[in-house]
Coordinates of C-alpha atoms and ligand atoms in Angstrom, one line a residue:
M74 CA -14.2 -4.7 -20.9
K75 CA -13.5 -2.3 -18.0
I76 CA -10.3 -3.1 -16.1
L77 CA -9.3 -1.8 -12.7
L78 CA -5.6 -1.7 -11.8
Y79 CA -5.1 -1.3 -8.1
N80 CA -2.0 -0.8 -6.0
P81 CA -2.6 -1.1 -2.3
D82 CA -1.1 0.9 0.5
N83 CA 0.0 -1.3 3.3
G84 CA -2.3 0.4 5.8
V85 CA 0.7 1.8 7.7
T86 CA 3.1 3.7 5.5
R87 CA 2.5 5.5 2.2
N88 CA 4.5 6.3 -0.9
F89 CA 4.6 9.8 -2.4
M90 CA 4.7 8.7 -6.0
P91 CA 2.4 6.7 -8.2
H92 CA 3.6 3.2 -9.3
L93 CA 4.9 2.9 -12.8
W94 CA 3.5 -0.6 -13.4
M95 CA -0.1 0.7 -13.5
F96 CA 0.6 3.3 -16.2
L97 CA 2.8 0.8 -18.1
L98 CA 0.1 -1.9 -18.2
Q99 CA -2.5 0.7 -19.0
A100 CA -0.4 1.7 -22.0
L101 CA 0.1 -2.0 -23.0
T102 CA -3.6 -2.9 -22.8
P103 CA -5.0 -3.9 -26.2
P104 CA -7.4 -1.4 -27.7
G105 CA -11.1 -1.6 -27.0
H106 CA -10.8 -1.7 -23.2
E107 CA -11.1 1.0 -20.6
V108 CA -8.5 0.9 -17.8
L109 CA -9.1 2.7 -14.5
L110 CA -6.2 3.2 -12.0
V111 CA -6.5 3.4 -8.2
D112 CA -3.5 3.8 -6.0
G113 CA -4.3 3.2 -2.4
N114 CA -1.4 5.5 -1.4
A115 CA -3.2 8.4 -2.9
S116 CA -6.8 7.2 -2.7
P117 CA -7.2 5.0 0.4
M118 CA -9.7 2.2 -0.1
D119 CA -10.8 -0.7 2.1
E120 CA -12.4 -4.0 1.2
A121 CA -15.9 -2.8 1.1
G122 CA -14.8 0.3 -0.9
I123 CA -13.1 -1.8 -3.6
A124 CA -16.1 -4.2 -3.9
Q125 CA -18.4 -1.2 -4.2
F126 CA -16.1 0.4 -6.8
V127 CA -16.0 -2.8 -8.9
R128 CA -19.8 -3.1 -8.8
D129 CA -20.5 0.6 -9.5
N130 CA -18.1 0.8 -12.4
K131 CA -19.0 -2.6 -13.9
I132 CA -15.4 -3.8 -13.8
G133 CA -14.7 -7.1 -15.6
L134 CA -11.1 -7.7 -14.4
V135 CA -9.0 -6.4 -11.5
G136 CA -5.2 -6.4 -11.6
I137 CA -3.4 -5.9 -8.3
G138 CA 0.4 -5.4 -7.9
A139 CA 2.2 -5.3 -4.6
M140 CA 5.5 -5.3 -2.9
T141 CA 5.9 -7.8 0.0
R142 CA 5.0 -5.2 2.6
M143 CA 1.7 -4.5 0.9
I144 CA 0.8 -8.1 0.2
A145 CA -1.4 -8.8 3.2
K146 CA -3.6 -5.8 2.3
A147 CA -3.4 -6.9 -1.4
Y148 CA -4.8 -10.3 -0.6
R149 CA -7.6 -8.9 1.5
M150 CA -8.6 -6.5 -1.3
A151 CA -8.3 -9.4 -3.9
D152 CA -10.6 -11.5 -1.7
A153 CA -13.2 -8.7 -1.6
V154 CA -13.1 -8.4 -5.3
R155 CA -13.4 -12.1 -6.0
A156 CA -16.4 -12.2 -3.6
T157 CA -18.2 -10.0 -6.1
G158 CA -17.6 -12.6 -8.8
V159 CA -15.0 -10.5 -10.7
P160 CA -11.6 -12.2 -11.4
V161 CA -8.3 -11.0 -10.0
V162 CA -4.9 -11.2 -11.6
M163 CA -1.9 -10.4 -9.4
G164 CA 1.6 -9.4 -10.4
G165 CA 4.8 -7.8 -9.0
P166 CA 7.8 -9.0 -7.0
H167 CA 6.0 -10.7 -4.2
V168 CA 3.7 -13.0 -6.1
T169 CA 6.4 -13.8 -8.6
E170 CA 8.3 -15.5 -5.8
M171 CA 5.2 -16.7 -3.9
A172 CA 2.8 -17.7 -6.7
D173 CA 1.6 -20.8 -4.7
E174 CA 0.6 -18.5 -1.8
A175 CA -1.5 -16.3 -4.1
L176 CA -3.1 -19.2 -5.8
G177 CA -3.8 -21.1 -2.6
R178 CA -1.6 -24.0 -3.5
D179 CA 0.4 -23.8 -0.3
G180 CA -2.5 -24.9 1.9
G181 CA -3.8 -21.4 2.5
P182 CA -6.8 -19.7 0.9
R183 CA -6.7 -18.7 -2.8
H184 CA -6.5 -14.9 -3.4
A185 CA -5.9 -14.6 -7.2
D186 CA -7.5 -16.2 -10.2
A187 CA -4.2 -15.7 -12.1
V188 CA -0.7 -14.7 -11.3
A189 CA 1.7 -12.9 -13.8
L190 CA 5.2 -13.9 -13.1
G191 CA 8.1 -11.5 -13.6
E192 CA 8.0 -8.7 -16.1
A193 CA 4.5 -8.7 -17.5
D194 CA 5.0 -6.3 -20.5
A195 CA 4.4 -9.1 -23.0
T196 CA 2.0 -11.3 -21.0
W197 CA -0.5 -8.5 -20.0
P198 CA -2.2 -8.3 -23.4
R199 CA -2.6 -12.1 -23.4
I200 CA -4.1 -12.0 -19.9
V201 CA -6.6 -9.4 -20.9
E202 CA -7.6 -11.4 -24.0
D203 CA -8.0 -14.6 -21.9
A204 CA -10.0 -12.7 -19.3
V205 CA -12.4 -11.5 -22.0
R206 CA -13.0 -15.1 -23.1
G207 CA -13.3 -16.2 -19.5
E208 CA -10.3 -18.4 -19.9
L209 CA -7.8 -17.1 -17.4
K210 CA -4.9 -19.5 -16.7
D211 CA -3.5 -19.8 -13.3
I212 CA 0.0 -18.7 -14.2
Y213 CA 1.4 -16.4 -17.0
S214 CA 5.2 -16.7 -17.5
P215 CA 7.2 -14.4 -19.8
V216 CA 8.6 -17.1 -22.1
D217 CA 9.5 -17.1 -25.8
A218 CA 8.3 -19.5 -28.5
F219 CA 10.9 -22.1 -27.2
G220 CA 9.7 -21.9 -23.6
Q221 CA 12.8 -20.0 -22.6
E222 CA 12.4 -17.1 -20.1
S223 CA 12.3 -13.8 -22.1
K224 CA 12.8 -10.3 -20.9
P225 CA 11.4 -7.2 -22.7
S226 CA 14.3 -5.4 -24.5
L227 CA 12.8 -2.0 -23.7
K228 CA 13.8 -0.8 -27.2
E229 CA 10.1 -0.8 -28.2
Y230 CA 8.8 1.1 -25.1
P231 CA 5.2 2.1 -25.2
V232 CA 4.3 5.8 -25.1
I233 CA 2.6 6.5 -21.7
P234 CA 0.1 9.2 -22.5
W235 CA 1.1 11.5 -19.7
D236 CA -0.6 14.4 -21.4
S237 CA -4.1 12.8 -21.1
I238 CA -4.0 10.4 -18.2
D239 CA -6.2 11.4 -15.2
L240 CA -3.6 12.3 -12.6
K241 CA -5.8 14.1 -10.1
Q242 CA -5.2 11.6 -7.3
F243 CA -1.4 12.1 -7.5
N244 CA -1.3 15.9 -6.8
L245 CA 1.0 16.5 -3.8
V246 CA -0.3 20.0 -3.3
P247 CA -3.0 19.7 -0.6
K248 CA -6.5 20.0 -2.0
A249 CA -7.3 23.0 0.1
A250 CA -4.4 25.0 -1.4
T251 CA -4.8 23.9 -5.0
A252 CA -7.6 26.2 -6.1
L253 CA -6.0 29.2 -4.4
L254 CA -2.5 28.6 -5.8
Q255 CA -4.0 28.1 -9.3
K256 CA -6.0 31.3 -9.0
I257 CA -3.1 33.5 -8.0
G258 CA -0.9 32.0 -10.7
T259 CA 2.0 30.8 -8.5
G260 CA 2.8 27.9 -10.9
W261 CA 2.2 25.6 -8.0
G262 CA -1.4 24.5 -8.7
S263 CA -0.1 20.9 -8.9
F264 CA 3.1 19.1 -8.0
R265 CA 3.6 15.5 -9.0
I266 CA 6.6 13.2 -8.8
I267 CA 6.4 10.9 -11.8
P268 CA 8.2 7.5 -12.1
V269 CA 10.1 7.1 -15.3
E270 CA 12.3 4.1 -16.2
S271 CA 15.3 4.4 -18.5
G272 CA 16.5 0.8 -18.0
R273 CA 16.0 -2.4 -16.0
G274 CA 18.3 -5.0 -14.5
C275 CA 21.1 -5.2 -12.0
P276 CA 23.9 -7.8 -12.0
Y277 CA 25.1 -7.3 -8.5
G278 CA 23.0 -9.7 -6.5
C279 CA 23.2 -8.0 -3.1
E280 CA 22.1 -10.6 -0.6
F281 CA 19.0 -8.8 0.7
C282 CA 17.7 -7.6 -2.7
T283 CA 15.1 -9.0 -5.0
V284 CA 16.1 -7.1 -8.1
T285 CA 18.8 -9.4 -9.5
G286 CA 16.5 -12.4 -9.2
F287 CA 13.5 -10.6 -10.6
F288 CA 14.9 -8.5 -13.5
G289 CA 17.9 -10.7 -14.1
D290 CA 21.4 -9.5 -14.5
S291 CA 21.0 -8.6 -18.2
I292 CA 20.7 -4.8 -18.3
R293 CA 18.3 -3.3 -20.8
F294 CA 17.8 0.3 -21.8
R295 CA 15.2 2.3 -23.6
T296 CA 16.4 4.6 -26.4
N297 CA 17.4 8.1 -25.4
E298 CA 14.8 9.4 -27.8
S299 CA 12.0 7.6 -26.0
V300 CA 13.1 8.8 -22.6
V301 CA 13.5 12.4 -23.8
N302 CA 10.1 12.4 -25.5
E303 CA 8.5 11.2 -22.2
L304 CA 10.1 14.1 -20.3
L305 CA 8.9 16.6 -22.9
L306 CA 5.4 15.2 -22.6
L307 CA 5.5 15.5 -18.8
K308 CA 6.9 19.0 -19.0
A309 CA 4.1 20.0 -21.4
R310 CA 1.5 18.6 -19.0
A311 CA 2.9 20.5 -16.0
R312 CA 3.0 23.7 -18.1
S313 CA -0.6 23.3 -19.3
E314 CA -1.7 22.9 -15.7
K315 CA 0.3 25.8 -14.4
G316 CA 1.9 23.3 -12.1
Q317 CA 5.2 21.5 -11.3
M318 CA 6.5 18.1 -11.8
A319 CA 9.6 16.2 -10.9
V320 CA 10.8 12.8 -12.3
F321 CA 12.0 9.8 -10.3
F322 CA 14.2 7.7 -12.6
I323 CA 13.4 4.4 -10.9
D324 CA 16.2 2.4 -12.6
D325 CA 18.1 0.4 -9.9
N326 CA 21.3 2.1 -10.9
F327 CA 20.7 5.0 -13.3
A328 CA 24.4 5.2 -14.1
I329 CA 25.0 1.5 -14.5
N330 CA 26.6 2.2 -17.8
I331 CA 28.2 5.6 -17.4
K332 CA 28.7 6.2 -21.1
R333 CA 25.1 5.6 -21.9
T334 CA 23.9 7.7 -18.9
K335 CA 26.1 10.6 -20.0
S336 CA 24.7 10.3 -23.5
L337 CA 21.1 10.3 -22.2
L338 CA 21.7 13.4 -20.0
R339 CA 23.3 15.2 -23.0
D340 CA 20.3 14.4 -25.1
I341 CA 18.0 15.7 -22.3
I342 CA 19.9 18.9 -22.2
A343 CA 20.0 19.3 -26.0
A344 CA 16.2 18.8 -26.3
G345 CA 15.4 21.2 -23.5
A346 CA 13.9 18.3 -21.6
Q347 CA 15.6 19.2 -18.3
C348 CA 13.4 18.9 -15.3
H349 CA 14.1 18.3 -11.6
W350 CA 14.8 14.7 -11.1
V351 CA 15.8 12.0 -8.6
A352 CA 17.6 8.8 -9.4
Q353 CA 19.4 5.9 -7.7
I354 CA 23.1 5.7 -8.4
S355 CA 25.8 3.8 -6.5
A356 CA 28.5 5.8 -4.8
N357 CA 31.4 4.4 -6.8
L358 CA 30.0 5.7 -10.1
L359 CA 29.7 9.2 -8.7
R360 CA 33.5 9.4 -8.7
D361 CA 33.1 10.6 -12.3
E362 CA 33.2 14.4 -12.3
E363 CA 31.8 14.7 -15.8
L364 CA 28.8 12.5 -14.9
V365 CA 28.1 14.7 -11.8
D366 CA 28.4 17.8 -13.9
L367 CA 25.8 16.4 -16.4
I368 CA 23.6 15.3 -13.5
A369 CA 23.4 18.9 -12.3
A370 CA 23.1 20.4 -15.7
S371 CA 20.2 18.1 -16.7
G372 CA 18.2 18.9 -13.5
G373 CA 19.3 16.1 -11.1
K374 CA 18.5 17.3 -7.6
W375 CA 18.5 14.2 -5.3
I376 CA 20.5 11.0 -5.7
F377 CA 19.4 8.0 -3.7
I378 CA 22.5 6.1 -2.6
G379 CA 22.2 2.7 -1.0
M380 CA 25.0 3.1 1.5
E381 CA 23.6 0.4 3.8
S382 CA 26.3 0.5 6.4
I383 CA 29.5 2.4 7.3
D384 CA 31.0 -0.9 8.3
P385 CA 32.9 -2.7 5.5
A386 CA 32.4 -6.1 7.3
N387 CA 28.7 -5.7 7.1
L388 CA 28.9 -4.7 3.4
K389 CA 31.0 -7.8 2.6
D390 CA 28.5 -10.0 4.5
V391 CA 25.6 -8.9 2.3
N392 CA 27.7 -9.1 -0.9
K393 CA 27.9 -5.3 -1.3
G394 CA 31.6 -4.9 -0.8
F395 CA 31.8 -2.6 -3.8
N396 CA 30.5 0.1 -1.5
K397 CA 33.5 1.9 0.1
P398 CA 32.5 3.8 3.2
G399 CA 35.8 5.7 3.1
E400 CA 34.7 7.5 0.0
Y401 CA 31.1 8.4 1.0
A402 CA 32.0 11.9 2.3
A403 CA 33.9 12.8 -0.9
V404 CA 31.1 11.6 -3.1
L405 CA 28.5 13.6 -1.2
E406 CA 30.7 16.7 -1.3
R407 CA 31.1 16.3 -5.1
L408 CA 27.3 16.3 -5.4
A409 CA 26.7 19.2 -3.0
Q410 CA 29.2 21.4 -4.8
R411 CA 26.8 21.3 -7.7
N412 CA 23.7 21.7 -5.4
V413 CA 22.7 18.1 -5.8
Y414 CA 22.0 16.3 -2.5
A415 CA 21.7 12.7 -1.5
I416 CA 19.1 10.4 0.0
T417 CA 21.4 8.1 2.0
S418 CA 19.9 4.8 2.9
F419 CA 21.2 2.7 5.8
I420 CA 20.2 -0.8 7.1
F421 CA 20.6 -1.7 10.7
G422 CA 20.5 -5.2 12.2
M423 CA 23.2 -6.5 10.0
D424 CA 25.3 -9.4 11.4
N425 CA 28.2 -7.2 12.5
D426 CA 26.1 -4.4 13.9
T427 CA 26.3 -3.9 17.7
V428 CA 24.5 -1.5 20.0
G429 CA 25.5 2.1 19.2
V430 CA 25.4 1.6 15.4
A431 CA 22.9 4.4 15.1
E432 CA 25.1 6.9 16.9
R433 CA 28.2 5.8 14.9
T434 CA 26.3 6.2 11.7
L435 CA 24.8 9.6 12.7
G436 CA 28.3 10.7 13.8
Q437 CA 29.3 10.3 10.1
V438 CA 26.1 11.7 8.7
R439 CA 26.6 14.9 10.7
T440 CA 29.9 15.5 9.0
W441 CA 28.4 15.2 5.5
P442 CA 26.5 17.8 3.5
P443 CA 22.8 17.9 4.4
G444 CA 20.7 15.2 2.9
L445 CA 17.9 12.8 3.6
P446 CA 19.1 9.8 5.7
I447 CA 16.8 6.7 5.7
F448 CA 17.1 3.9 8.2
G449 CA 15.7 0.5 7.8
L450 CA 16.1 -3.0 9.2
L451 CA 17.6 -5.9 7.4
T452 CA 14.6 -7.7 6.0
P453 CA 14.6 -11.2 4.6
L454 CA 12.4 -10.8 1.5
P455 CA 11.1 -14.0 0.0
A456 CA 13.4 -15.9 -2.4
T457 CA 16.4 -13.6 -1.7
P458 CA 19.8 -15.2 -0.8
L459 CA 19.4 -13.6 2.6
Y460 CA 16.1 -15.4 3.2
K461 CA 17.6 -18.7 2.2
R462 CA 20.7 -18.2 4.4
L463 CA 18.7 -17.2 7.5
E464 CA 16.1 -20.0 7.0
K465 CA 18.9 -22.6 6.7
A466 CA 20.5 -21.3 9.9
G467 CA 17.1 -21.4 11.7
R468 CA 17.3 -17.7 12.4
L469 CA 13.9 -16.6 11.1
T470 CA 11.7 -15.6 13.9
R471 CA 8.7 -14.7 11.6
P472 CA 9.2 -16.8 8.5
K473 CA 6.1 -15.4 6.9
H474 CA 6.5 -11.8 8.2
W475 CA 4.5 -10.4 5.3
Q476 CA 1.3 -12.0 6.4
E477 CA 1.2 -9.6 9.3
F478 CA 3.0 -6.4 8.2
I479 CA 4.6 -4.5 11.1
P480 CA 6.7 -1.5 10.1
F481 CA 10.3 -1.5 11.4
A482 CA 10.1 -4.9 13.0
M483 CA 12.8 -7.6 12.3
A484 CA 11.9 -11.1 11.2
H485 CA 15.1 -12.7 12.3
T486 CA 17.6 -12.4 15.1
P487 CA 20.8 -10.4 14.4
L488 CA 24.0 -11.9 15.6
K489 CA 25.5 -9.3 17.8
M490 CA 22.4 -7.6 19.4
T491 CA 18.8 -8.5 20.2
I492 CA 15.8 -7.7 17.9
E493 CA 14.7 -5.1 20.5
E494 CA 18.1 -3.4 20.4
A495 CA 18.0 -3.3 16.6
H496 CA 14.6 -1.7 16.7
A497 CA 15.8 0.9 19.2
E498 CA 18.8 1.7 16.9
V499 CA 16.4 2.4 14.0
N500 CA 14.2 4.6 16.1
K501 CA 17.2 6.5 17.3
G502 CA 18.4 7.0 13.7
W503 CA 15.1 8.5 12.6
A504 CA 14.4 10.5 15.8
E505 CA 17.9 12.2 15.8
A506 CA 18.3 12.7 12.0
Y507 CA 14.9 14.4 11.8
S508 CA 14.8 16.2 15.2
P509 CA 14.1 20.0 15.1
E510 CA 17.8 20.6 15.9
A511 CA 19.0 18.4 13.0
L512 CA 16.5 20.2 10.6
T513 CA 17.8 23.6 11.7
A514 CA 21.4 22.5 11.3
A515 CA 20.6 21.1 7.8
V516 CA 18.9 24.4 6.7
E517 CA 21.7 26.6 8.3
S518 CA 24.4 24.6 6.5
L519 CA 23.1 26.1 3.3
N520 CA 23.0 29.7 4.6
D521 CA 25.4 30.7 1.7
Q522 CA 22.8 29.5 -0.8
P523 CA 19.6 31.0 -2.2
L524 CA 16.5 30.5 0.0
G525 CA 15.1 27.9 -2.5
Y526 CA 17.7 25.4 -1.5
R527 CA 17.0 25.8 2.2
V528 CA 13.3 25.5 1.7
N529 CA 13.9 22.5 -0.5
I530 CA 15.9 20.6 2.2
F531 CA 13.4 21.6 4.9
L532 CA 10.3 20.5 3.0
A533 CA 12.0 17.3 1.7
R534 CA 13.0 16.3 5.3
I535 CA 9.6 17.0 6.7
C536 CA 7.8 15.1 4.0
F537 CA 10.2 12.2 3.7
R538 CA 9.3 10.7 7.1
G539 CA 5.8 10.1 5.8
I540 CA 6.9 7.4 3.4
Y541 CA 8.6 5.3 5.9
F542 CA 6.9 6.2 9.2
P543 CA 3.4 5.1 10.1
M544 CA 1.0 7.5 8.3
M545 CA 1.1 10.7 10.1
G546 CA -2.4 11.9 11.1
K547 CA -3.3 15.7 11.1
M548 CA -2.4 16.1 14.8
A549 CA 1.1 14.5 14.2
W550 CA 1.7 17.0 11.4
V551 CA 0.6 19.9 13.6
K552 CA 3.1 18.7 16.2
V553 CA 5.9 18.5 13.7
I554 CA 5.2 22.0 12.5
A555 CA 5.0 23.4 16.0
Q556 CA 8.4 21.7 16.9
N557 CA 10.0 23.3 13.9
R558 CA 8.3 26.7 14.1
R559 CA 11.6 28.6 14.6
T560 CA 13.1 27.4 11.4
I561 CA 9.8 27.9 9.6
F562 CA 9.4 31.5 10.7
K563 CA 13.0 32.2 9.8
L564 CA 12.5 30.8 6.2
V565 CA 9.2 32.7 5.8
R566 CA 10.8 36.0 7.1
E567 CA 13.6 35.6 4.6
G568 CA 11.2 34.8 1.8
F569 CA 9.9 38.4 2.0
K570 CA 13.4 39.8 1.5
A571 CA 14.3 41.1 -1.9
G572 CA 16.4 38.6 -4.0
A573 CA 16.1 35.8 -1.5
W574 CA 14.8 33.4 -4.1
R575 CA 17.2 34.3 -6.8
G576 CA 19.2 31.3 -8.1
A577 CA 22.9 31.1 -7.6
P578 CA 25.4 29.2 -9.7
A579 CA 26.6 25.9 -8.4
R580 CA 29.6 26.1 -6.0
V581 CA 31.9 24.8 -8.6
P582 CA 31.5 25.8 -12.3
I583 CA 30.0 23.0 -14.3
A584 CA 32.4 21.9 -17.0
A585 CA 31.5 22.3 -20.6
V586 CA 30.9 18.7 -21.5
P587 CA 31.6 17.6 -25.1
P588 CA 29.2 15.0 -26.7
V589 CA 30.2 11.3 -26.2
E590 CA 29.7 8.4 -28.6
V591 CA 27.3 5.9 -27.2
A592 CA 28.6 2.4 -27.3
E593 CA 26.6 -0.8 -26.6
A594 CA 25.8 -1.3 -22.9
S595 CA 28.8 -2.2 -20.9
P596 CA 27.5 -3.0 -17.4
Q597 CA 29.6 -1.8 -14.5
V598 CA 28.0 -1.7 -11.2
A599 CA 24.6 -1.2 -9.8
E600 CA 22.6 0.4 -7.0
G601 CA 19.4 -0.5 -5.3
Ligands
B12_894 C1 10.4 3.2 -7.2 C2 10.6 2.2 -6.0 C3 10.2 2.6 -4.8 C4 9.5 3.9 -4.5 C5 8.0 3.7 -4.2 C6 7.3 2.8 -5.2 C7 6.7 3.6 -6.4 N1 5.8 4.5 -6.1 O1 7.1 3.5 -7.5 C8 10.1 4.2 -3.1 C9 11.4 4.9 -3.3 C10 9.3 5.1 -2.2 C11 10.3 2.8 -2.6 C12 10.3 2.5 -1.3 C13 10.5 1.2 -0.8 N2 10.8 0.1 -1.6 CO1 10.9 0.2 -3.4 N3 11.4 0.1 -5.3 C14 11.2 0.9 -6.2 C15 11.9 0.4 -7.5 C16 13.3 0.9 -7.6 C17 11.1 0.6 -8.8 C18 9.7 0.1 -8.9 C19 9.3 0.2 -10.3 O2 8.5 1.0 -10.7 N4 9.8 -0.7 -11.2 C20 9.6 -0.8 -12.6 C21 8.3 -1.5 -12.9 C22 8.0 -1.6 -14.4 O3 8.5 -2.9 -12.5 P1 7.5 -3.6 -11.5 O4 6.9 -2.7 -10.5 O5 8.1 -4.8 -11.0 O6 6.3 -4.0 -12.5 C23 6.5 -5.0 -13.5 C24 6.2 -6.4 -13.0 O7 6.4 -6.6 -11.7 C25 4.7 -6.6 -13.3 N5 3.7 -6.2 -12.4 C26 3.8 -5.4 -11.3 N6 2.6 -5.2 -10.8 C27 1.7 -5.9 -11.5 C28 0.3 -6.1 -11.4 C29 -0.3 -6.9 -12.3 C30 -1.8 -7.0 -12.2 C31 0.4 -7.5 -13.4 C32 -0.3 -8.3 -14.3 C33 1.8 -7.3 -13.5 C34 2.4 -6.5 -12.5 O8 4.6 -5.9 -14.5 C35 5.4 -4.7 -14.5 C36 5.9 -4.6 -15.9 O9 6.8 -5.7 -16.3 C37 11.9 -1.2 -7.2 C38 13.0 -2.0 -7.8 C39 12.6 -2.2 -9.3 N7 13.5 -2.1 -10.2 O10 11.5 -2.6 -9.6 C40 12.0 -1.2 -5.7 C41 11.3 -2.3 -4.9 C42 9.9 -2.5 -5.4 N8 11.2 -1.7 -3.5 C43 11.5 -2.5 -2.6 C44 11.5 -2.2 -1.2 C45 11.9 -3.3 -0.3 C46 11.1 -0.9 -0.8 C47 11.0 -0.5 0.7 C48 10.4 -1.5 1.6 C49 12.5 -0.2 1.1 C50 12.7 0.0 2.6 N9 13.3 -0.9 3.3 O11 12.2 1.0 3.1 C51 10.3 0.9 0.6 C52 8.8 0.8 1.0 C53 8.1 2.1 1.0 C54 6.7 2.0 1.4 N10 6.1 2.9 2.1 O12 6.0 1.0 1.1 C55 11.7 -3.9 -3.1 C56 10.5 -4.8 -3.0 C57 10.8 -6.2 -2.8 C58 9.6 -7.0 -2.4 N11 9.7 -8.3 -2.5 O13 8.7 -6.5 -2.0 C59 12.1 -3.6 -4.6 C60 11.9 -4.7 -5.6 C61 13.7 -3.3 -4.6 C62 14.5 -4.3 -3.9 N12 15.7 -3.8 -3.5 O14 14.3 -5.4 -3.8 N13 10.5 1.9 -3.6
SF4_895 S1 23.1 -3.0 -6.3 FE1 21.1 -2.3 -5.6 S2 19.6 -3.2 -7.1 FE2 21.6 -4.2 -7.4 S3 21.4 -6.0 -6.2 FE3 22.4 -4.5 -4.9 S4 20.8 -3.5 -3.8 FE4 19.8 -4.6 -5.5

């Protein structure tokens, strides 16, 4: 049977990186089937397009996965596929919480023939076999022989054949430049950011987050060997293509068990599997100097930190009191000293937020080493404790906000400002943090560093907006480039100077780190 796995864009914003679930399910598909992958973020498709694709390729089963913000598009695409007579199975965080909606049991139309609840590593092969027999069930739950919910241990992780998968759609180098860059041998014929997981689960239960409910609070890790082998495979692929790749460790808190993370990073270094990588780690775990040394030595470049707010009252409200705003600056300095920078994520519209929250936050951000600030609005995702609290209090203004996705629009009323004021705060956050002046300041703050670091921060900032902001058309890009022309010219001019690209050591020497014994997982704290 031919199977299509499809991940929709939401029609408004785009991700820069392929979704891991598609590659994972492809690797877990029983032999004898052909699995095609289409990610709408990389290969935009509409309803007519997917129906045509399904017919042209004689697809027998379509699997669709989606976050809440993509679900409206996912349902429309599922409807188009089902209209061709091909069954659709849906999975992922949204339909796990809202299976009745997908199956049309809530009074609305049916969009999926079957729904896979939770982690589908074990259920996917069953789904494929049932589809072959034409006996799809409505719901597939990950349960053991006794009917108890069971979670994959990750000790037996499938090998994702990164060396042979067709990754054309995920090349971030613009098509027009690819051929030229390959020809002149720059080593930049392709650039991909690849998602890799080293573990799953987070015990922290922040009020707005779906992770604890979805993956549970039992933390599970892959073996170091399996992660290292995956990195080696990815490196070999990039080398063979004369291209570049970076890894996004998508674990919710990559350092949730510090001892184990250190051991993994040491093994990466020992195997020569270092590559540029990004990961999510909570600020409190980055107090550990040795961990930060190992992050830098193994290729860590960007750490995503869910700071959420600089107001401890807000953090307490959303059950994230383990974040200590007083230590944010020190944590970021510790990273920057090793030339590792942070993606700092903030949420506005929290219950203690008042008008001016953006300026107060930006005031702090300006005193920190340069990074990539992100601003979002508190969003009640289905089945989260936040959703339940707001629903109970009658504060939801758009209880089914996902049915009509609007980027940067609240679905409930904050307590100390209006919805419009909260929207204005988020707009201000983005506009000021990514203004030409802010970009220039970020680049200039690294004037004592080699050019590569400055180019890195500049490009990262320019590109980052694209994930969260409505898709920027060609004209919008031209405008952004024109606005930043001075900084661009300066970087280009410097690029021609001798030695400009030469690497420099980190600002502090990285300690020689002795090997550590790996104990069994001892969960500490998590990030999201
Ligand atoms: C990586 C990541 C991103 C990446 C992009 C996604 C990507 N390209 O991978 C980035 C950093 C850009 C990102 C951004 C955002 N993200 Co995000 N992200 C994640 C993260 C950390 C990992 C995703 C992942 O690969 N997981 C590992 C895989 C194996 O798990 P999985 O995807 O759930 O798949 C399993 C099952 O769900 C199931 N399954 C999934 N799909 C399908 C389909 C079929 C057919 C079947 C059978 C099964 C199936 O099988 C898989 C194997 O078991 C998750 C948290 C998490 N741990 O999952 C959040 C998460 C998905 N993100 C979330 C959110 C909210 C966002 C943002 C909206 C945040 C914001 N406020 O800006 C943005 C949206 C950006 C955009 N433009 O759309 C939420 C989504 C919740 C929800 N109900 O929708 C999550 C769950 C985190 C959270 N805090 O709650 N994210
Ligand atoms: S620490 Fe991060 S992943 Fe864990 S519950 Fe909180 S936001 Fe979610």
